[in-house]
Amino acid sequence: MRLAGRHRRRGSRRSAARHETLDRRRLLKAALALIDRDGPQRFSIRRLANELGVTPMAVYNHVSSKADLLEGIANAAIEGATYPSPHGDWRRVLRGWFQALRRACLDHPGAIPLIESAERLPAAVFRPMETTLSALQQVGFGVEDALRAYFLLVTFTLGQASYQIKEWGRGIDAGSAVKENRISGTTFPAVTQAAMFHDWDFDMSFEFGLSIILTGLEARIPSRSRSDGRERSRR
Amino acid sequence: MRLAGRHRRRGSRRSAARHETLDRRRLLKAALALIDRDGPQRFSIRRLANELGVTPMAVYNHVSSKADLLEGIANAAIEGATYPSPHGDWRRVLRGWFQALRRACLDHPGAIPLIESAERLPAAVFRPMETTLSALQQVGFGVEDALRAYFLLVTFTLGQASYQIKEWGRGIDAGSAVKENRISGTTFPAVTQAAMFHDWDFDMSFEFGLSIILTGLEARIPSRSRSDGRERSRR
DNA sequence: ACCTGAACACCGTTCAAGT
DNA sequence: ACCTGAACACCGTTCAAGT
């Protein structure tokens, strides 16, 4: 269980050094905007510096390396999520929170590859993680199963968003993929048939998967009261 | 629905030009070995050329660009999967096939980031895709729901493997993450508790998620005979 | 058909120096 | 505490040239 976080701020024991963090935020905000505009492929420290009208090395005053910078951008993207209430029926809570997480990802398409390529999950996933674990444990799940369920939900959500984003790269061609790849329709008939959906509804696909997961989880609730679980004591 | 494939071979209408494809395979095989050994971070065309005792530009005789090369490596990794029989109970088939897909990914940890970063899914996923769609349609699912279920399964499987691989990067620290990120245990109690699992069993986590998904799918089977479905006619 | 070697336009990052 | 400018060790990719 390792998660990425910001750098431990050094010095400045008084007055909170507000300018330092503010500048880092401005930097990350500009970087996120740049990466959403031009795509992660074209992003570089030198371009970011140029965009800010500053020398490349000035960036290193707020960031320790490019990897740190990319992690910061990925985190900033997820941090922008606006979640609904964490209280009430657990299925509603999980559905709403992972919908919100997905929405935040789709709002920053350029940052999604950074979330994947980061060697740690951004620290901003702590919030949906906490809500998920808490909701599932309240309903009777053990700590380990709750954690497993969280991994299921988060990998599905991020993976789905990632796949959706890639469609943005090139045209919306579809059946052509089958021909391009010289797939003989006889050996892959179902794939060929599926390739005909050239206007795939990713929202519905996500909702379908989410429903499947929630249904599966509901059937797994340990013992009593598998309906709403509002009345269950915690732990 | 877009998937990546190899380059359409040009010319050589007779005798199959076996040397050309053989060399490309050797190149990809060497690249895959190199990326598994040194990690995707250190990989470059120049290093690969050096490993092969050849000039960097020689690589471009078998590959059109670095992106094409990386896609080829990712595809080669997945292509190595050995799948069980596609016949029999649909839950057994799906479980076995996605276990095999996951195994192939974990056998080539360095290639997993390439699978994610590729702008198309490797063409080698056609095989598990075909099997999944076929099995689910035989059991009564419509084409679209079968495709949605496939996306659920594949994003979960790849995402889970990806997360597991990242643990390989640094040490196996765990609770330290909580302190590193300055998470107040009071605001994230469940996350703090979960961070105590420093020897997380990813196999069990994957099996849990897979079971949840299969249970959820089973509950979604359209109408009659939701047990095995061997006797159902297709379409 | 395949490989070479030089060159071009970029990278991330260091270092010493300025204020 | 923050920024600069030059330099270093790398990149992917082009081009003309060899066989």
XYZ file of C-alpha atoms (C1' of nucleotides) in Angstrom:
508
model
C 0.000 0.000 0.000
C 2.104 2.890 -1.148
C 0.810 6.224 -2.193
C 2.529 9.311 -3.497
C 2.415 12.586 -1.661
C 3.847 16.043 -1.835
C 7.246 16.848 -0.638
C 7.666 17.397 3.010
C 8.019 21.131 3.247
C 11.268 22.124 4.790
C 11.969 25.082 7.066
C 9.556 27.953 7.530
C 8.235 26.889 10.888
C 6.211 30.042 11.243
C 3.681 31.864 9.080
C 3.095 28.792 6.934
C 5.251 30.030 4.035
C 2.171 30.591 1.975
C 4.015 31.855 -1.062
C 5.968 28.638 -1.489
C 2.954 26.370 -1.734
C 1.092 28.909 -3.755
C 3.791 28.923 -6.358
C 3.876 25.190 -6.502
C 0.151 25.189 -7.022
C 0.410 27.759 -9.762
C 3.111 25.712 -11.394
C 1.069 22.515 -11.270
C -2.025 24.309 -12.458
C -0.184 25.733 -15.455
C 1.351 22.344 -16.159
C -2.036 20.642 -16.005
C -3.511 23.193 -18.386
C -0.586 22.765 -20.762
C -0.812 18.996 -20.721
C -4.538 19.110 -21.342
C -4.010 21.481 -24.249
C -1.085 19.889 -26.070
C -1.249 16.328 -24.792
C 1.212 14.442 -22.584
C 3.269 13.480 -25.612
C 4.489 17.013 -26.257
C 4.903 17.991 -22.635
C 8.358 18.788 -21.332
C 9.891 20.878 -18.592
C 11.385 23.181 -21.159
C 8.025 23.784 -22.780
C 6.405 24.419 -19.429
C 9.135 26.876 -18.524
C 8.712 28.583 -21.855
C 4.963 28.815 -21.278
C 5.594 30.489 -17.924
C 8.168 32.847 -19.405
C 10.894 31.454 -17.238
C 14.118 29.462 -17.447
C 13.819 25.643 -17.386
C 15.821 25.486 -14.200
C 13.381 27.753 -12.395
C 10.927 24.869 -12.373
C 13.273 22.913 -10.137
C 12.683 25.360 -7.338
C 9.209 23.910 -6.814
C 9.726 20.376 -7.991
C 12.540 17.924 -7.428
C 12.465 16.088 -10.747
C 10.328 15.497 -13.783
C 8.826 12.410 -12.148
C 7.847 14.517 -9.154
C 6.339 17.100 -11.473
C 4.276 14.509 -13.343
C 3.048 13.024 -10.099
C 2.023 16.467 -8.968
C 0.077 17.039 -12.162
C -1.677 13.685 -11.901
C -2.577 14.427 -8.318
C -3.863 17.885 -9.172
C -6.173 16.388 -11.783
C -7.766 13.952 -9.353
C -7.862 16.515 -6.586
C -10.339 18.485 -8.635
C -13.069 15.895 -8.114
C -16.236 17.003 -6.361
C -17.735 14.142 -4.408
C -21.302 13.710 -3.191
C -22.228 12.939 0.397
C -20.407 9.930 1.880
C -23.480 9.030 3.947
C -26.493 6.884 3.107
C -26.921 3.664 1.201
C -23.504 2.161 0.485
C -24.287 1.370 -3.139
C -25.367 4.944 -3.787
C -22.263 6.237 -2.061
C -19.843 4.045 -4.015
C -21.606 4.683 -7.297
C -21.585 8.440 -6.786
C -17.975 8.620 -5.626
C -16.516 6.582 -8.446
C -18.632 8.449 -10.945
C -17.087 11.618 -9.540
C -13.585 10.153 -9.730
C -14.143 9.154 -13.330
C -15.517 12.596 -14.147
C -12.420 14.262 -12.717
C -10.232 12.030 -14.881
C -12.208 12.735 -18.027
C -12.030 16.452 -17.304
C -8.262 16.198 -17.621
C -7.647 13.746 -20.444
C -4.002 14.662 -20.761
C -3.331 13.751 -17.143
C -4.703 10.212 -17.293
C -1.537 8.714 -18.786
C 0.368 10.349 -15.958
C -1.837 8.671 -13.381
C -1.045 5.331 -14.968
C 2.644 5.914 -15.459
C 3.247 7.261 -11.967
C 4.960 4.696 -9.816
C 2.542 5.453 -7.012
C -1.132 6.245 -7.014
C -1.691 9.975 -6.497
C -2.362 10.869 -2.866
C -5.678 12.388 -3.899
C -7.171 8.900 -4.155
C -7.058 8.803 -0.367
C -10.472 10.407 -0.205
C -12.418 7.891 -2.313
C -10.319 5.140 -0.745
C -11.332 6.189 2.761
C -14.975 6.472 1.821
C -14.974 3.086 0.107
C -13.275 1.264 2.948
C -15.467 2.914 5.533
C -18.714 2.238 3.692
C -17.880 -1.399 3.043
C -16.717 -2.076 6.571
C -19.866 -0.528 7.980
C -21.885 -2.922 5.894
C -20.024 -5.934 7.248
C -16.974 -6.479 5.045
C -13.645 -7.327 6.638
C -10.687 -5.015 6.266
C -8.990 -7.115 3.609
C -12.066 -7.701 1.480
C -12.923 -4.017 1.692
C -9.451 -3.205 0.417
C -9.777 -5.746 -2.367
C -13.095 -4.267 -3.361
C -11.541 -0.813 -3.438
C -8.801 -2.045 -5.775
C -11.407 -3.611 -8.005
C -13.346 -0.359 -8.198
C -10.375 1.931 -8.683
C -8.593 -0.141 -11.331
C -11.845 -0.506 -13.233
C -12.630 3.203 -13.040
C -9.185 4.434 -14.042
C -8.771 1.770 -16.714
C -12.103 2.586 -18.260
C -11.299 6.295 -18.343
C -7.919 5.535 -19.838
C -9.379 3.498 -22.630
C -11.962 6.159 -23.359
C -9.305 8.848 -23.619
C -7.324 6.951 -26.209
C -10.238 7.155 -28.591
C -9.607 10.904 -28.531
C -6.214 10.396 -30.104
C -7.244 9.592 -33.636
C -10.442 9.415 -35.597
C -13.492 7.465 -34.647
C -12.872 4.701 -37.107
C -14.028 1.295 -36.043
C -14.582 -1.601 -38.351
C -11.485 -0.459 -40.173
C -9.482 -1.724 -37.219
C -10.500 -5.204 -38.141
C -9.227 -4.827 -41.673
C -6.133 -2.923 -40.583
C -5.128 -5.776 -38.381
C -5.796 -8.328 -41.054
C -8.121 -10.166 -38.738
C -9.832 -12.933 -40.563
C -13.484 -12.525 -39.737
C -13.774 -16.275 -39.651
C -11.413 -16.761 -36.721
C -12.640 -13.714 -34.792
C -16.317 -13.419 -35.645
C -17.411 -11.922 -32.326
C -14.627 -9.329 -32.376
C -15.526 -8.426 -35.930
C -19.140 -7.989 -34.941
C -18.182 -5.893 -31.922
C -15.970 -3.680 -34.075
C -19.083 -2.368 -35.746
C -19.922 -0.159 -32.778
C -18.084 2.904 -33.969
C -20.022 5.258 -31.715
C -19.494 3.436 -28.467
C -21.224 4.892 -25.399
C -18.553 4.887 -22.729
C -20.908 6.274 -20.104
C -23.213 3.312 -20.438
C -20.272 0.951 -20.512
C -19.005 2.406 -17.244
C -22.422 2.258 -15.609
C -22.781 -1.352 -16.680
C -19.477 -2.343 -15.140
C -20.212 -0.418 -11.970
C -23.567 -2.155 -11.599
C -21.986 -5.553 -12.115
C -19.431 -4.839 -9.418
C -21.985 -3.530 -6.923
C -24.261 -6.506 -7.545
C -21.352 -8.849 -7.030
C -20.345 -7.077 -3.843
C -23.858 -7.164 -2.478
C -23.985 -10.921 -2.906
C -20.754 -11.129 -0.934
C -21.906 -9.270 2.175
C -20.892 -11.598 5.019
C -24.065 -12.323 6.958
C -27.200 -10.505 8.063
C -29.063 -7.539 6.642
C -27.795 -7.441 3.092
C -30.219 -4.690 2.146
C -29.063 -1.274 3.292
C -26.837 -1.626 6.344
C -27.528 1.814 7.737
C -28.279 0.305 11.105
C -25.128 -1.733 11.408
C -22.539 -0.767 13.969
C -19.068 -0.023 12.704
C -16.271 -2.576 12.976
C -13.107 -0.251 -30.986
C -9.611 0.275 -32.236
C -6.788 -2.145 -31.829
C -3.170 -2.008 -32.834
C -1.664 -4.465 -35.242
C 1.565 -5.121 -37.014
C 2.556 -3.341 -40.106
C 1.116 -4.606 -43.292
C 4.017 -6.367 -44.913
C 4.846 -4.845 -48.245
C 6.080 -6.589 -51.388
C 7.415 -10.136 -51.400
C 4.339 -11.770 -52.806
C 6.035 -15.140 -53.002
C 7.990 -17.292 -50.548
C 6.597 -15.400 -47.550
C 9.765 -13.324 -46.992
C 10.438 -15.349 -43.891
C 13.619 -13.516 -43.051
C 11.904 -10.141 -42.720
C 9.343 -11.254 -40.153
C 11.898 -13.367 -38.405
C 14.130 -10.392 -37.903
C 11.298 -8.306 -36.602
C 10.484 -11.039 -34.142
C 14.085 -11.274 -33.052
C 14.156 -7.544 -32.610
C 10.999 -7.495 -30.517
C 12.153 -10.457 -28.501
C 15.447 -8.768 -27.702
C 13.635 -5.543 -26.885
C 11.236 -7.338 -24.563
C 14.109 -9.043 -22.781
C 15.937 -5.749 -22.440
C 12.909 -3.937 -21.087
C 12.244 -6.703 -18.599
C 15.847 -6.576 -17.456
C 16.464 -2.840 -17.152
C 12.936 -1.520 -16.843
C 10.960 0.653 -19.244
C 12.477 3.810 -17.758
C 15.950 3.092 -19.117
C 14.824 1.680 -22.434
C 15.758 3.526 -25.611
C 16.330 2.707 -29.249
C 19.988 3.519 -28.877
C 20.359 1.114 -25.979
C 18.541 -1.612 -27.859
C 20.773 -1.082 -30.886
C 23.806 -1.200 -28.666
C 22.573 -4.443 -27.122
C 22.224 -5.937 -30.591
C 25.642 -4.679 -31.651
C 24.169 -2.524 -34.357
C 23.666 1.105 -35.283
C 20.551 2.844 -33.908
C 19.258 3.434 -37.407
C 19.339 -0.276 -38.189
C 16.330 -0.664 -35.890
C 14.265 1.448 -38.231
C 14.444 -1.232 -40.875
C 12.018 -3.347 -38.880
C 10.055 -0.687 -37.086
C 8.648 2.615 -38.261
C 9.021 4.624 -35.071
C 9.596 4.270 -31.369
C 5.842 4.186 -30.764
C 5.555 1.315 -33.219
C 8.406 -0.460 -31.471
C 6.811 -0.071 -28.034
C 3.486 -1.335 -29.340
C 5.266 -4.323 -30.784
C 6.909 -5.080 -27.451
C 3.631 -4.762 -25.562
C 1.967 -7.054 -28.055
C 4.761 -9.595 -27.838
C 4.360 -9.727 -24.072
C 0.643 -10.494 -24.226
C 1.083 -12.849 -27.152
C 3.032 -15.148 -24.856
C -0.058 -16.074 -22.877
C -1.084 -19.712 -22.827
C -4.839 -20.022 -22.515
C -6.879 -22.983 -21.321
C -9.740 -24.506 -23.282
C -12.383 -21.995 -24.422
C -15.120 -24.585 -23.984
C -17.184 -25.519 -20.971
C -18.809 -23.543 -18.202
C -18.575 -19.838 -19.046
C -17.418 -18.830 -15.557
C -14.574 -21.343 -15.667
C -13.607 -20.161 -19.144
C -13.550 -16.467 -18.259
C -11.740 -17.075 -15.000
C -9.086 -19.222 -16.680
C -8.550 -16.891 -19.604
C -8.146 -13.736 -17.584
C -5.916 -15.529 -15.127
C -3.777 -16.468 -18.121
C -3.795 -12.908 -19.434
C -2.752 -11.614 -16.036
C -0.001 -14.211 -15.820
C 1.409 -13.163 -19.189
C 1.509 -9.560 -17.998
C 3.214 -10.423 -14.744
C 5.760 -12.495 -16.650
C 6.843 -9.304 -18.409
C 6.657 -6.593 -15.764
C 8.608 -4.113 -17.843
C 6.089 -4.320 -20.668
C 3.015 -3.474 -18.613
C 3.594 0.288 -18.728
C 3.873 -0.026 -22.495
C 0.501 -1.732 -22.682
C -1.003 1.174 -20.791
C 0.780 3.912 -22.659
C 0.079 2.498 -26.105
C -2.624 4.469 -27.856
C -4.282 1.230 -28.888
C -4.723 -2.045 -27.105
C -2.268 -4.637 -28.444
C -3.772 -6.835 -31.131
C -2.986 -9.870 -29.003
C -6.006 -9.110 -26.815
C -8.149 -10.236 -29.732
C -7.965 -13.789 -28.506
C -9.328 -13.273 -24.970
C -11.748 -10.725 -26.403
C -13.146 -13.226 -28.868
C -13.475 -15.895 -26.219
C -15.170 -13.549 -23.780
C -17.674 -12.206 -26.279
C -18.446 -15.657 -27.577
C -18.906 -17.211 -24.154
C -21.137 -14.420 -22.901
C -23.295 -14.332 -26.006
C -23.777 -18.087 -25.858
C -25.076 -17.693 -22.361
C -27.623 -15.120 -23.411
C -25.955 -11.712 -23.237
C -26.556 -9.217 -26.013
C -23.660 -7.999 -28.124
C -23.346 -4.678 -26.351
C -23.521 -6.047 -22.825
C -20.997 -8.722 -23.733
C -18.649 -6.031 -24.973
C -19.196 -3.999 -21.809
C -18.435 -7.047 -19.717
C -15.262 -7.626 -21.679
C -14.131 -4.059 -21.006
C -14.868 -4.528 -17.332
C -12.778 -7.673 -17.204
C -9.871 -6.410 -19.253
C -9.512 -3.046 -17.529
C -9.671 -4.744 -14.151
C -7.106 -7.378 -15.109
C -4.604 -5.008 -16.673
C -5.084 -2.378 -13.981
C -4.553 -4.903 -11.222
C -1.371 -6.202 -12.834
C -0.145 -2.670 -13.328
C -0.627 -1.793 -9.694
C 1.118 -4.961 -8.606
C 4.121 -4.236 -10.798
C 4.658 -0.812 -9.296
C 5.290 -2.407 -5.938
C 8.356 -3.915 -7.569
C 9.834 -0.494 -8.100
C 10.861 0.348 -4.582
C 10.872 -1.392 -1.250
C 7.905 -3.075 0.321
C 7.294 -0.332 2.812
C 3.724 0.222 3.794
C 2.622 2.111 6.827
C 5.438 4.525 6.103
C 3.375 5.787 3.191
C 0.888 7.129 5.632
C 3.529 9.101 7.464
C 5.275 10.125 4.258
C 2.129 11.683 2.995
C 1.430 13.421 6.244
C -1.968 11.810 6.420
C -3.616 12.547 9.684
C -4.806 9.215 10.953
C -7.838 10.959 12.332
C -9.192 12.058 8.953
C -8.261 8.838 7.147
C -8.627 6.102 9.741
C -9.605 3.348 7.334
C -6.754 4.156 4.943
C -4.335 4.175 7.849
C -5.589 0.801 8.945
C -5.351 -0.577 5.403
C -1.782 0.700 5.077
C -0.759 -1.871 7.645
C -0.902 -4.661 5.084
C 2.664 -4.457 3.948
C 2.692 -7.963 2.487
C -0.388 -7.689 0.353
C -1.437 -10.842 -1.504
C -2.151 -9.647 -5.028
C -3.188 -13.096 -6.187
C -5.984 -13.219 -3.654
C -6.943 -9.650 -4.436
C -7.254 -10.515 -8.113
C -9.260 -13.654 -7.403
C -11.592 -11.680 -5.179
C -12.256 -9.082 -7.862
C -12.733 -11.744 -10.512
C -15.262 -13.567 -8.351
C -17.174 -10.364 -7.687
C -17.372 -9.641 -11.393
C -18.463 -13.175 -12.320
C -21.094 -13.173 -9.581
C -22.379 -9.822 -10.813
C -22.479 -11.046 -14.386
C -24.309 -14.197 -13.451
C -27.041 -12.169 -11.794
C -27.367 -10.206 -15.013
C -27.972 -13.121 -17.367
C -31.067 -12.057 -19.331
C -33.625 -14.787 -18.797
C -33.763 -18.560 -18.449
C -31.228 -21.118 -17.330
C -28.799 -18.993 -15.369
C -26.813 -21.998 -14.227
C -24.471 -23.293 -16.902
C -25.811 -22.381 -20.330
C -24.121 -25.174 -22.200
C -27.402 -26.094 -23.786
C -28.271 -22.629 -25.033
C -28.220 -21.974 -28.730
C -26.094 -19.090 -29.899
C -27.646 -15.716 -30.726
C 17.092 -4.918 -48.865
C 19.700 -3.694 -45.146
C 23.226 -1.076 -42.576
C 26.347 3.054 -41.523
C 27.830 7.686 -39.829
C 27.182 12.328 -39.394
C 23.995 15.741 -38.289
C 19.666 18.140 -36.332
C 16.523 19.414 -32.977
C 15.342 18.380 -29.006
C 15.540 16.319 -23.910
C 16.443 16.272 -18.197
C 19.652 17.733 -15.159
C 24.459 19.637 -13.065
C 26.835 23.362 -11.784
C 28.562 27.924 -10.736
C 26.978 32.307 -10.475
C 24.009 36.064 -9.706
C 20.144 38.857 -6.562
C 14.996 32.016 -1.466
C 14.642 32.166 -6.156
C 16.327 32.702 -10.885
C 19.888 32.615 -14.799
C 22.999 30.769 -18.482
C 26.171 27.654 -20.016
C 27.311 22.997 -20.247
C 26.824 17.706 -20.180
C 25.062 13.460 -21.445
C 21.699 11.765 -23.465
C 17.356 11.289 -26.802
C 14.416 10.130 -31.621
C 14.818 10.822 -36.206
C 16.568 12.897 -41.095
C 19.477 12.327 -44.613
C 22.969 10.935 -47.898
C 25.808 7.306 -48.664
C 27.478 2.763 -48.884
C 26.766 -2.774 -50.077
